[in-house]
Short mmCIF file of C-alpha atoms and ligand atoms in Angstrom, two decimals:
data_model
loop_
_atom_site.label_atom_id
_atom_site.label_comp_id
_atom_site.label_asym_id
_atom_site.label_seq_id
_atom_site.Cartn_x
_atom_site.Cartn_y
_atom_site.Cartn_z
CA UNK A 1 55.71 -19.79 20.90
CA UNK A 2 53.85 -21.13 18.07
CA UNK A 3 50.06 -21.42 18.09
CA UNK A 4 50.38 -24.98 15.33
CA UNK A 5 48.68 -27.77 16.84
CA UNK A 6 47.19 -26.09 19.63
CA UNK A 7 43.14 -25.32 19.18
CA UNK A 8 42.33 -21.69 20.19
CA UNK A 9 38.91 -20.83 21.46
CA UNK A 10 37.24 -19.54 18.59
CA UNK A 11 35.73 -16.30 19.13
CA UNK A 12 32.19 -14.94 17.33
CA UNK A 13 32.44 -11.97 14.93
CA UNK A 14 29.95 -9.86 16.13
CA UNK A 15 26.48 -9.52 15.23
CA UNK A 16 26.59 -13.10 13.82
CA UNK A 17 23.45 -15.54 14.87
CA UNK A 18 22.19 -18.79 14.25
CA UNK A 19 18.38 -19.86 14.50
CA UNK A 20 17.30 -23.11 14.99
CA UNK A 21 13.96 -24.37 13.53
CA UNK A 22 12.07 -25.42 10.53
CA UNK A 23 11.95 -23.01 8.04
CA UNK A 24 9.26 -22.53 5.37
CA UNK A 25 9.44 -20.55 2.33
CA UNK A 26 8.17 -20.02 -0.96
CA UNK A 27 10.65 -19.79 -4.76
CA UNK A 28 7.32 -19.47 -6.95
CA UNK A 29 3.64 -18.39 -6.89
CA UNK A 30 1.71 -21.86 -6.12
CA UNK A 31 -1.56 -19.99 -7.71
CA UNK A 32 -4.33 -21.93 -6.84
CA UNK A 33 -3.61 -24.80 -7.37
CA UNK A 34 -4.58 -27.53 -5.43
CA UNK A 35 -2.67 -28.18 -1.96
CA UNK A 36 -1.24 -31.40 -3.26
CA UNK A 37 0.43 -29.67 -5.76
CA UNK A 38 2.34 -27.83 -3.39
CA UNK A 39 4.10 -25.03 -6.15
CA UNK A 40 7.07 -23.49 -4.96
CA UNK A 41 6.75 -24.44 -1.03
CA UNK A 42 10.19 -24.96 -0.03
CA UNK A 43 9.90 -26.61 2.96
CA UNK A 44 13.01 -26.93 5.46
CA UNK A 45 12.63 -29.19 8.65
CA UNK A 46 15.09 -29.05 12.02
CA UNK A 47 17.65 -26.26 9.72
CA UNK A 48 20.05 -23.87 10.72
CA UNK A 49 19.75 -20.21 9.49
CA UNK A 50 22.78 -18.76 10.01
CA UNK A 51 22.50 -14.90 10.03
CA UNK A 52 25.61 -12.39 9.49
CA UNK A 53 25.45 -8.22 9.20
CA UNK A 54 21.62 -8.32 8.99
CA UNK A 55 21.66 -10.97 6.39
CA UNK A 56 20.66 -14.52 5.91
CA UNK A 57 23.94 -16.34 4.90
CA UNK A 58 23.23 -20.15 5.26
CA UNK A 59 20.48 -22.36 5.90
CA UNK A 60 21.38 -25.39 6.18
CA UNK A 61 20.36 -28.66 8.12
CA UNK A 62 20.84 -28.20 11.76
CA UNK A 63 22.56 -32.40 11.62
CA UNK A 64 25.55 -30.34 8.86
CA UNK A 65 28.43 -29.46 11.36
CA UNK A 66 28.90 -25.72 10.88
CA UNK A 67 32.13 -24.45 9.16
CA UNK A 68 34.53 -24.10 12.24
CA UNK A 69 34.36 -20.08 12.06
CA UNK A 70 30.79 -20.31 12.58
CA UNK A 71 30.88 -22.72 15.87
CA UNK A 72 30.99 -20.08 18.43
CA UNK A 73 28.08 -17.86 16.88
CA UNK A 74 24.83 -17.43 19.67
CA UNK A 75 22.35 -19.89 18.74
CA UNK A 76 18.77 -19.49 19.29
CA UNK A 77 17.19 -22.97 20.14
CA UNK A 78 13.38 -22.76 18.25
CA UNK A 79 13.00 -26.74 17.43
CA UNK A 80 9.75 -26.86 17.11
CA UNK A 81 8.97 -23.58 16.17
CA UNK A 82 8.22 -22.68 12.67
CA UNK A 83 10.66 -19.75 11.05
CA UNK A 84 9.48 -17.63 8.13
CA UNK A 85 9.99 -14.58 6.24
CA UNK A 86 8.14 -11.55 8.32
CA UNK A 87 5.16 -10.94 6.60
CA UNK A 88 4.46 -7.88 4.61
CA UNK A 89 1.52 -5.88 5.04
CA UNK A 90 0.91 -3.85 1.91
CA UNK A 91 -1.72 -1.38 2.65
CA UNK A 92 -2.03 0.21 6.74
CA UNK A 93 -2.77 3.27 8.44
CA UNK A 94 -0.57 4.20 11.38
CA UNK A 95 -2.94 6.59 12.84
CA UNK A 96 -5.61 4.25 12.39
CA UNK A 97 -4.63 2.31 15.87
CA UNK A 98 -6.73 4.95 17.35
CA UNK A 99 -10.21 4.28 15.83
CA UNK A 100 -9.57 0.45 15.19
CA UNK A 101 -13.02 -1.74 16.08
CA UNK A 102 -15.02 1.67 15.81
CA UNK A 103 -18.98 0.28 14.94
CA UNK A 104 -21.46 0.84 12.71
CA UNK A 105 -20.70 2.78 9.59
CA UNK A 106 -19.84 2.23 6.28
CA UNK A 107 -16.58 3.72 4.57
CA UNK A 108 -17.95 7.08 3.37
CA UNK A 109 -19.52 7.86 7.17
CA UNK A 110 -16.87 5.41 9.14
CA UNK A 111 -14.22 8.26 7.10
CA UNK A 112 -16.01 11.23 8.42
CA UNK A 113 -17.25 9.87 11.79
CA UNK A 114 -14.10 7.85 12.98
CA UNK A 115 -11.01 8.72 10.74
CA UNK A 116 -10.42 12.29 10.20
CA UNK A 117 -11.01 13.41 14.03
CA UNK A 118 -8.49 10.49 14.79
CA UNK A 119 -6.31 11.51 11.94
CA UNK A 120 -6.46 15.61 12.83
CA UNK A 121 -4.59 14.62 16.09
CA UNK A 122 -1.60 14.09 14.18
CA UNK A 123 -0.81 17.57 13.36
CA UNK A 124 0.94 17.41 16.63
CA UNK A 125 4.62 16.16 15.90
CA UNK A 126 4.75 14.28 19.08
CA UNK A 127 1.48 12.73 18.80
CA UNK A 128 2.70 11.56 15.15
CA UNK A 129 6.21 9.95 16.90
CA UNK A 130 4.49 8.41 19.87
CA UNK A 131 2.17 7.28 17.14
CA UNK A 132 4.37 5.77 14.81
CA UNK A 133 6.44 4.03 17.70
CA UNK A 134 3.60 2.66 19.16
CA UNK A 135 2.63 1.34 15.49
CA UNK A 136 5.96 -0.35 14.05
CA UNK A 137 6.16 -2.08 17.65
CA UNK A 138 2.29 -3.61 17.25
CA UNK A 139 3.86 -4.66 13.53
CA UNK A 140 6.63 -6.19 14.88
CA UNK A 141 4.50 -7.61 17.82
CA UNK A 142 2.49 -9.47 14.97
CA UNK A 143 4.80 -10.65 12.74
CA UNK A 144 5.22 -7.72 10.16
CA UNK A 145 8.53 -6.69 9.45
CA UNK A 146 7.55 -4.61 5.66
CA UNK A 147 4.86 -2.20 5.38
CA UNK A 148 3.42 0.03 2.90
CA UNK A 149 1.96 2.99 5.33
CA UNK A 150 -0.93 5.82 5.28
CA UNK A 151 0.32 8.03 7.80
CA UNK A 152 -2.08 11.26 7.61
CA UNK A 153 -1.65 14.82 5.53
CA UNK A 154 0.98 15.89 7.87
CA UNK A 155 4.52 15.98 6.97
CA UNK A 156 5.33 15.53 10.81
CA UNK A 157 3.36 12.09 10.90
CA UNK A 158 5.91 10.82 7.90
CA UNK A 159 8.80 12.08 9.23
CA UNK A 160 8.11 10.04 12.45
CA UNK A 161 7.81 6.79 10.49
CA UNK A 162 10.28 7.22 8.48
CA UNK A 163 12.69 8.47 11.48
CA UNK A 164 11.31 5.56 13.66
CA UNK A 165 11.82 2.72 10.70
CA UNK A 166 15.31 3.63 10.00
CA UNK A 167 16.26 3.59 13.69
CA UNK A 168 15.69 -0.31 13.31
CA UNK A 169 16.65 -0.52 9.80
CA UNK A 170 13.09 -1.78 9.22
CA UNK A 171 12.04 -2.11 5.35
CA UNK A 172 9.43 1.00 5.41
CA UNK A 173 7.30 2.81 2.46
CA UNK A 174 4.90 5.55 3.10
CA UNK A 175 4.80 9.53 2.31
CA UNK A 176 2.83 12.44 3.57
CA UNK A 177 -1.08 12.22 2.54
CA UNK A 178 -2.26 13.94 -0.52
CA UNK A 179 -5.78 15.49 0.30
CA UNK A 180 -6.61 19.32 -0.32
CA UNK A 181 -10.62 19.02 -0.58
CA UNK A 182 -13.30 17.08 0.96
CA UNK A 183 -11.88 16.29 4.28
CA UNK A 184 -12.29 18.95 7.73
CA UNK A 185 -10.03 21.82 8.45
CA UNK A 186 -7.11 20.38 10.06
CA UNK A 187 -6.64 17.63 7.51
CA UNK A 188 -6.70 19.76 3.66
CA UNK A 189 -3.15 20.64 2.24
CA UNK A 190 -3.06 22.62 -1.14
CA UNK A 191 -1.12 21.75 -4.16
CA UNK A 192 2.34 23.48 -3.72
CA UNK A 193 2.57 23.51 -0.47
CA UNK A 194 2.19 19.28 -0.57
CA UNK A 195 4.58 19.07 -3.17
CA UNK A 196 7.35 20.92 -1.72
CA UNK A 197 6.40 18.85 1.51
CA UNK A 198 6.82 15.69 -0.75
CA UNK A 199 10.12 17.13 -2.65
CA UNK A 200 11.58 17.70 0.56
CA UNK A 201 10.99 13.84 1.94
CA UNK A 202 11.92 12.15 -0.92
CA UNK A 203 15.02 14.15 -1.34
CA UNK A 204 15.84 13.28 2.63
CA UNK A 205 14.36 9.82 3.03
CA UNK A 206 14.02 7.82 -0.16
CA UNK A 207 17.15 5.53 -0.82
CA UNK A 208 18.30 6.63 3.06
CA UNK A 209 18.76 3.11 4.50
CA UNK A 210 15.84 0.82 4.03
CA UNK A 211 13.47 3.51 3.70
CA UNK A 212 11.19 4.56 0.49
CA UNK A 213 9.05 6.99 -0.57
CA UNK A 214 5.60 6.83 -1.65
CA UNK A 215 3.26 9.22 -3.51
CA UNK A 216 0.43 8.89 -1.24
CA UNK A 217 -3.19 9.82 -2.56
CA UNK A 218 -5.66 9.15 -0.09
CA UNK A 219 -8.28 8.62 -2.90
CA UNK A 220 -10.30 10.35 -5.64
CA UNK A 221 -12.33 12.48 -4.00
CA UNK A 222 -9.64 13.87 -1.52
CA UNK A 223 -7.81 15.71 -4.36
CA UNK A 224 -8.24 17.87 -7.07
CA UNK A 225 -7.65 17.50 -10.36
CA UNK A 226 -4.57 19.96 -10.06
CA UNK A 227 -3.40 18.01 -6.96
CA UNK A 228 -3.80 13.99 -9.03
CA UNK A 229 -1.65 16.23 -11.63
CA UNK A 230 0.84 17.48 -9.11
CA UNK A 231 0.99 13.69 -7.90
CA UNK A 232 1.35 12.22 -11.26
CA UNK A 233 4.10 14.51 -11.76
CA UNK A 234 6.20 13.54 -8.85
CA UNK A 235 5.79 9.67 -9.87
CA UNK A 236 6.98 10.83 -13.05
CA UNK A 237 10.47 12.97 -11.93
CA UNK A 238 11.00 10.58 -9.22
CA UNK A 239 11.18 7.54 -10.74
CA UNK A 240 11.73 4.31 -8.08
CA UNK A 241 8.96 6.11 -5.80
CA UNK A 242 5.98 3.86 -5.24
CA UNK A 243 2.55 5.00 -5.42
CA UNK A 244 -0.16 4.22 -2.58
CA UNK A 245 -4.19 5.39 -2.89
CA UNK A 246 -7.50 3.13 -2.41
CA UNK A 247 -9.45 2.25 -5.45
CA UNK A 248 -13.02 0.87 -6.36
CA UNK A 249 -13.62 -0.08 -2.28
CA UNK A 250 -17.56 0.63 -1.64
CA UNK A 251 -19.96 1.08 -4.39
CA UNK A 252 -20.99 4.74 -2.84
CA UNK A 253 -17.58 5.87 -3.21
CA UNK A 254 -17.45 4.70 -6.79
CA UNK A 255 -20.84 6.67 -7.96
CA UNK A 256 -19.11 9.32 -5.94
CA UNK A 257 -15.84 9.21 -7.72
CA UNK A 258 -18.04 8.90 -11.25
CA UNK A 259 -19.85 12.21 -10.49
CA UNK A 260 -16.63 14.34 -9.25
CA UNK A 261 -14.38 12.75 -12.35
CA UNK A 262 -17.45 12.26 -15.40
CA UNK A 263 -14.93 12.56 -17.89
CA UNK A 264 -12.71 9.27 -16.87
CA UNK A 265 -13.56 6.21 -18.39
CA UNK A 266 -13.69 4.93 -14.91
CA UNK A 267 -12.29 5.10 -10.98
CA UNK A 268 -8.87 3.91 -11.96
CA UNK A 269 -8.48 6.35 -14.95
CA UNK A 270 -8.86 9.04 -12.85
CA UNK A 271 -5.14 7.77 -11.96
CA UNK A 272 -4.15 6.69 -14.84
CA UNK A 273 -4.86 9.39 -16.70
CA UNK A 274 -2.54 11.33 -14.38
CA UNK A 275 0.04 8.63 -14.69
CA UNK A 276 -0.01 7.56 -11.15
CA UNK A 277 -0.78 3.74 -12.38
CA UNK A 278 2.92 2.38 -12.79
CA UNK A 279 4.41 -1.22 -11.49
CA UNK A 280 4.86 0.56 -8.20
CA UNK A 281 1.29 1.57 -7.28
CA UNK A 282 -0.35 -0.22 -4.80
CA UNK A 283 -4.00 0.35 -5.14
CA UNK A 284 -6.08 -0.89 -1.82
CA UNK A 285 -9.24 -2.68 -2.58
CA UNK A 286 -9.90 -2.68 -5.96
CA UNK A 287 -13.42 -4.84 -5.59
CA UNK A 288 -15.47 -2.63 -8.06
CA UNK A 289 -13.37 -2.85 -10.80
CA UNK A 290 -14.00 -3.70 -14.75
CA UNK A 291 -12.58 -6.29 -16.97
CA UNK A 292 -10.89 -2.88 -18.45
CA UNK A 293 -9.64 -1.51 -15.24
CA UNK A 294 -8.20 -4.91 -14.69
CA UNK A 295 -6.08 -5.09 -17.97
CA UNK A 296 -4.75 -1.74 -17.16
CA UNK A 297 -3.17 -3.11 -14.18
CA UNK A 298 -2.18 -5.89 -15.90
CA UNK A 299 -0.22 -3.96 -18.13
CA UNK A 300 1.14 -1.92 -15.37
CA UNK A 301 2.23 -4.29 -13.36
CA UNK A 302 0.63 -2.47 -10.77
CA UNK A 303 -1.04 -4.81 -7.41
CA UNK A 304 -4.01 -4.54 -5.83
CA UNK A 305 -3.71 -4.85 -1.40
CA UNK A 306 -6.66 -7.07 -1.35
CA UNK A 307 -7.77 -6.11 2.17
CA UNK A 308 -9.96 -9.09 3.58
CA UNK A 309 -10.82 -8.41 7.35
CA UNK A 310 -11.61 -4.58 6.30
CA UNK A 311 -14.33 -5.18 3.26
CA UNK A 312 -15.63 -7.64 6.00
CA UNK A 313 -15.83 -5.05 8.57
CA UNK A 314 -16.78 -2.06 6.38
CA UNK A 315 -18.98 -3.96 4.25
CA UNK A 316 -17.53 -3.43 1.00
CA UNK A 317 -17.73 -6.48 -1.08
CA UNK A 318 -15.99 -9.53 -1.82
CA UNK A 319 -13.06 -9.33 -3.84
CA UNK A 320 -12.78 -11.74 -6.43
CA UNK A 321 -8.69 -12.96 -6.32
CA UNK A 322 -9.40 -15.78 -8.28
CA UNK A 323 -10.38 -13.84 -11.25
CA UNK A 324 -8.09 -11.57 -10.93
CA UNK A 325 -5.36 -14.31 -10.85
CA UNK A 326 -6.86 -15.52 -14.12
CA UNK A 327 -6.53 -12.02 -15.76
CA UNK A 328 -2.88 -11.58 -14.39
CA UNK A 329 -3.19 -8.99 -12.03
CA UNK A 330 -0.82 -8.59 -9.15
CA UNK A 331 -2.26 -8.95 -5.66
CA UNK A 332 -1.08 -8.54 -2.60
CA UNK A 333 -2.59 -8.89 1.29
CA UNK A 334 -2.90 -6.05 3.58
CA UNK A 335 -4.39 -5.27 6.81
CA UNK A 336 -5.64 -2.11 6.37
CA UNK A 337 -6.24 -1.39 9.55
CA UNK A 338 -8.57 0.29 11.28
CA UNK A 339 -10.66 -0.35 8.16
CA UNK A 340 -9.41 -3.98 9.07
CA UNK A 341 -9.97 -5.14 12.18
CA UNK A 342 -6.40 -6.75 12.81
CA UNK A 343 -2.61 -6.02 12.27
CA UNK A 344 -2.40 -10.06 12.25
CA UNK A 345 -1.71 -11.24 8.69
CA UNK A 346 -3.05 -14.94 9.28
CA UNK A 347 -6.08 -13.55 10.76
CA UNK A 348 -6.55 -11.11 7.22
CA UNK A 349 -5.82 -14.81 5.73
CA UNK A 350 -8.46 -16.58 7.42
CA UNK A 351 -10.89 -13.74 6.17
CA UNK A 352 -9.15 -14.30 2.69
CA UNK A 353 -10.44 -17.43 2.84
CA UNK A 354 -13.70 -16.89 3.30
CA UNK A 355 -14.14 -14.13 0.66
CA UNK A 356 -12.87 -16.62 -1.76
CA UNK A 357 -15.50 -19.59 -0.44
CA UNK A 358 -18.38 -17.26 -0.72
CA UNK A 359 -17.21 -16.92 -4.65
CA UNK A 360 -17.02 -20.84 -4.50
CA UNK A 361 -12.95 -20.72 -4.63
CA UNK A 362 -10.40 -22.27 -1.76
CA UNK A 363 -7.40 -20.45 -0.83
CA UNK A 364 -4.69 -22.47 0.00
CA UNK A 365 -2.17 -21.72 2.71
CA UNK A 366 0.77 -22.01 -0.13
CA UNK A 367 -1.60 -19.43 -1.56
CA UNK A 368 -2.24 -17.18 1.29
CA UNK A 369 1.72 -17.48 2.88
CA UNK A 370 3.01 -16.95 -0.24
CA UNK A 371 1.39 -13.97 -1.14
CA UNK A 372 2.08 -12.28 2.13
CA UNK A 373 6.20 -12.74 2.01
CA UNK A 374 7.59 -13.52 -1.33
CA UNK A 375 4.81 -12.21 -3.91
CA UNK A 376 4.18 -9.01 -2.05
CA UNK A 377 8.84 -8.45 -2.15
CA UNK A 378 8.14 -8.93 -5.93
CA UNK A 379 5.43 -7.11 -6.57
CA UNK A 380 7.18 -4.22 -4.70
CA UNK A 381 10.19 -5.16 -6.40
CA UNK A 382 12.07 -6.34 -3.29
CA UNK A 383 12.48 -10.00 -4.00
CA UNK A 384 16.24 -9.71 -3.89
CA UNK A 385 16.13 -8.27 -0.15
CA UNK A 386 13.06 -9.60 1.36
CA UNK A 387 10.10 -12.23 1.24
CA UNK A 388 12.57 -15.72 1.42
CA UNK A 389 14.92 -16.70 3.88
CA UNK A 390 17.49 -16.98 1.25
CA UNK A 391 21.13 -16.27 1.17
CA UNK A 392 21.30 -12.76 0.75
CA UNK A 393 18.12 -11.59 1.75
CA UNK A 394 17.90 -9.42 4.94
CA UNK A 395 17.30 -11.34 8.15
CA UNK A 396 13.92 -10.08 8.20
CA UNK A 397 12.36 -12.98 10.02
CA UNK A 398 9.36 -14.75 11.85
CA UNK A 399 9.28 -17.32 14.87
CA UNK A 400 5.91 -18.76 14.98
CA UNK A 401 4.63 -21.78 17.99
CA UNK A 402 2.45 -24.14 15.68
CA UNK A 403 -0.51 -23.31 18.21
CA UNK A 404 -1.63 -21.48 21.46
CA UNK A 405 -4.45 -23.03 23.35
CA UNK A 406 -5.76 -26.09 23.70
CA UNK A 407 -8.57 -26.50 21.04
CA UNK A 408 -5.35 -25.47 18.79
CA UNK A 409 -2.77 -27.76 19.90
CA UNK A 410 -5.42 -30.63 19.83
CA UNK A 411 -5.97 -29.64 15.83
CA UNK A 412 -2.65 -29.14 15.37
CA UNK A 413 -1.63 -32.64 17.11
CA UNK A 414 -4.09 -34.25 14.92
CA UNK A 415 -3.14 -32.61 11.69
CA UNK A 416 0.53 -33.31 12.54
CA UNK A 417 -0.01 -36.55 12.57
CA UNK A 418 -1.75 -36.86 9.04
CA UNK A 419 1.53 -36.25 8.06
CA UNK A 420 0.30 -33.42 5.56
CA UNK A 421 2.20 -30.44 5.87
CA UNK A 422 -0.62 -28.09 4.08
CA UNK A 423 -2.99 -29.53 6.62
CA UNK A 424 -1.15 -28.42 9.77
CA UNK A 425 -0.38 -25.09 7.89
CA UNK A 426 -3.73 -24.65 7.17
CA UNK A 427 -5.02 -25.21 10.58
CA UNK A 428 -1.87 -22.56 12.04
CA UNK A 429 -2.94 -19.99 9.52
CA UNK A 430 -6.85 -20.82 10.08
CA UNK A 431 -6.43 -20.44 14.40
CA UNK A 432 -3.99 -18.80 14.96
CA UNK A 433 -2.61 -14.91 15.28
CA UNK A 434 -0.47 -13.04 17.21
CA UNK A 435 -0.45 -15.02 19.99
CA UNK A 436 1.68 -17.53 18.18
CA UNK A 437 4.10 -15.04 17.69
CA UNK A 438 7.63 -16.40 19.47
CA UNK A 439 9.70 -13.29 18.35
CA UNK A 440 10.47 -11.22 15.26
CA UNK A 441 13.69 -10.10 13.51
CA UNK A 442 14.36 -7.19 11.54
CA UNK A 443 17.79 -6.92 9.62
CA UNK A 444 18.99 -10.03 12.24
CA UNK A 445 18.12 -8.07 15.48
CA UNK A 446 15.25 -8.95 17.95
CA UNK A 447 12.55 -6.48 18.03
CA UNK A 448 9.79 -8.38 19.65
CA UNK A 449 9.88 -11.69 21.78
CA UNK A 450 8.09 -13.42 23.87
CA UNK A 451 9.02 -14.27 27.54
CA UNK A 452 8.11 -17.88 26.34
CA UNK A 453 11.31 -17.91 23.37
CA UNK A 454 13.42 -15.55 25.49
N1 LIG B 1 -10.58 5.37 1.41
C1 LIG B 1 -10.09 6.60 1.66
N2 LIG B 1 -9.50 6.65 2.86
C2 LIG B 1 -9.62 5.43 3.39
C3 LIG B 1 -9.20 4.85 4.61
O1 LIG B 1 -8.60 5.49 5.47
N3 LIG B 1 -9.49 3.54 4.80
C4 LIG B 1 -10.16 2.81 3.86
N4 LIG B 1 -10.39 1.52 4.11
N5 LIG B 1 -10.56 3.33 2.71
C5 LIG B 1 -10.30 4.62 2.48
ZN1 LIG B 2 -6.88 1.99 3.62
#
């Protein structure tokens, strides 16, 4: 019997989806411009993202029928809902959870009083895997599907993220913490010993899956000079490693830094010097730096995780992203929590906000949104794989309600109806957090929702 003319069911391949929504994105730093300028916001109302193998493969409008092989694919219904790129938080502590919201101090005594009892625990392999589960999860739970992760000195504590990351296929980069003086018993590793730890994870986890290694000084004054050589070293011989420490964050630690290191120039010699300061490093902070310092990472092409909600908390300064902006260094956003004081990345934004007005600047949400999906995947050097919902990319994805509460949806009704799509942004980014979360998607698979989208 022939099958011509007749019209077979057609079946779904599996793990093909399609989402329903309206989709914002970003093709090009908007700078700060004003928000009428609008630079590089692609903007995509009532579309179809149709997801295949743990990568975006359409969007289209939802009105375009749907090639007939795609008609039987799952849809998920968020009209209404706003779908973006997970964001990526450049610069966080997994063992950090623990002392989050911790009062009164300071970085120097907020280290040494909070942070290294918390972080001691960790020598424990199990306390490092509950650890890191119970951290990716409170990512995922608040729209983060990349991050660039402290985990503490112990090789155990990156094994755990990296082990837990690649069960998911999340994007991940951290590496074992480089610290052999100034920190308790319990928390100092010595030179060879930390690089054989660090030969050994990058031979077994960097390039495996989605997961990369990074060269991980805590800062300055943690290591010794042998130990910054050591590290340089390994950026060196390992080339496509990134490079994670903290840099110019409190002026203490910089007179600090100046007495244990008075033959750099400066802080961020110290690394450079070494050369740790390549276009992977990721440098947290970075509010005490020079005009010098500045043109170093310029020429780098090394970012700065401008940390808003922890030089708040900490009291560290205000960052200056405007100027750096001007003199063409890379920035990125980061929650640094517990420093910071939330894994949300709209809440860090709404801090990033304020920084810049005390300095007489306005961040716009282009800015702000931008910066947290598609500038941070190029300053990593990720663009092709995430940061856009873009054909191609990895279905790496966040589905946000435009507001939770009633104060909120009032604001949000009223900037809706302006008709200006920066406004109502502005407003989502300004109010809300994780409770505006609908669900997250890492390489096109659920890992968080809420009972609300289920
Ligand atoms: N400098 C050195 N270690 C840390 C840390 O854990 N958090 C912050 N915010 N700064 C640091
Ligand atoms: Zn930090």
């Amino acid at each position: 019997m022939s099958l011509a003319g007749s019209n077979p069911t057609p079946t779904a391949p599996a793990g093909r989806l399609i989402l329903w929504g309206d989709v914002l994105d970003f093709t090009e730093d908007p700078g700060f411009a004003t928000p009428k300028e609008a630079l590089g916001v692609r903007w995509r109302p009532d579309h179809a993202v149709l997801i295949e193998a743990g990568r975006v493969v359409a969007v289209q409008p939802r009105s375009q029928a749907l090639d007939v092989d795609w008609q039987a694919a799952p849809v998920q219904d968020h009209r209404g809902r706003l779908i973006m790129p997970g964001f990526i938080d450049t610069h966080v502590h997994c063992p950090q959870l623990d002392v989050i919201a911790s009062f009164g101090t300071a970085l120097l005594d907020w280290l040494n009083t909070y942070t290294f009892p918390a972080e001691r625990r960790y020598a424990d392999p199990a306390v490092s895997k509950d650890g890191a589960q119970r951290f990716l999860k409170a990512l995922w739970a608040h729209g983060t599907t990349t991050a660039v992760v402290f985990p503490t000195v112990h090789k155990a504590s990156a094994e755990a993220l990296f082990e837990e990351a690649d069960a998911h296929a999340m994007r991940l980069i951290t590496g074992k913490v480089l610290m052999d003086r100034h920190a308790p018993e319990g928390l100092r590793d010595d030179v060879d010993q930390a690089e054989r730890d660090c030969v050994d994870l990058i031979n077994r986890w960097h390039g495996k899956g989605r997961q990369a290694f990074a060269v991980t000084v805590r800062f300055a004054p943690t290591s010794t000079p042998e130990q910054l050589m050591m590290a340089g070293q390994l950026c060196q011989t390992y080339a496509g490693t990134y490079m994670q420490t903290h840099v110019a964050e409190n002026q203490d630690e910089v007179r600090w830094v100046a007495s244990l290191f008075p033959d750099a120039r400066s802080y961020l010699d110290v690394y450079d010097r070494d050369g740790l300061i390549g276009a992977r490093a990721v440098l947290a902070h970075g509010i005490w730096l020079d005009a010098n310092d500045r043109a170093v990472l310029r020429e780098r092409g090394a970012q700065i995780a401008h940390s808003p909600s922890s030089n708040l908390f900490l009291g560290s300064g205000l960052f200056d992203w405007a100027q750096a902006q001007r003199e063409g260094v890379n920035v990125s956003l980061a929650s640094d929590v517990g420093g910071g004081t939330s894994l949300s990345m709209l809440r860090n934004m709404g801090d990033a906000y304020k920084i810049q007005a005390l300095q007489g600047t306005r961040l716009t949400a282009w800015k702000a949104l931008y910066t947290a999906t598609l500038g941070a995947a190029r300053h990593l050097g990720l663009a092709d794989e995430i940061g856009s919902v873009e054909p191609g990319c990895m279905a790496d994805l966040a589905i946000w309600d435009w507001a939770v509460g009633d104060v909120a949806a009032h604001r949000d009704r009223l900037a809706q109806a302006s008709g200006d799509l920066h406004e109502r942004l502005f407003v989502w980014m300004t109010l809300g957090d994780e409770r505006n979360l609908a669900g997250t998607l890492i390489a096109g698979q659920t890992v968080y929702k809420t009972r609300a989208a289920a």
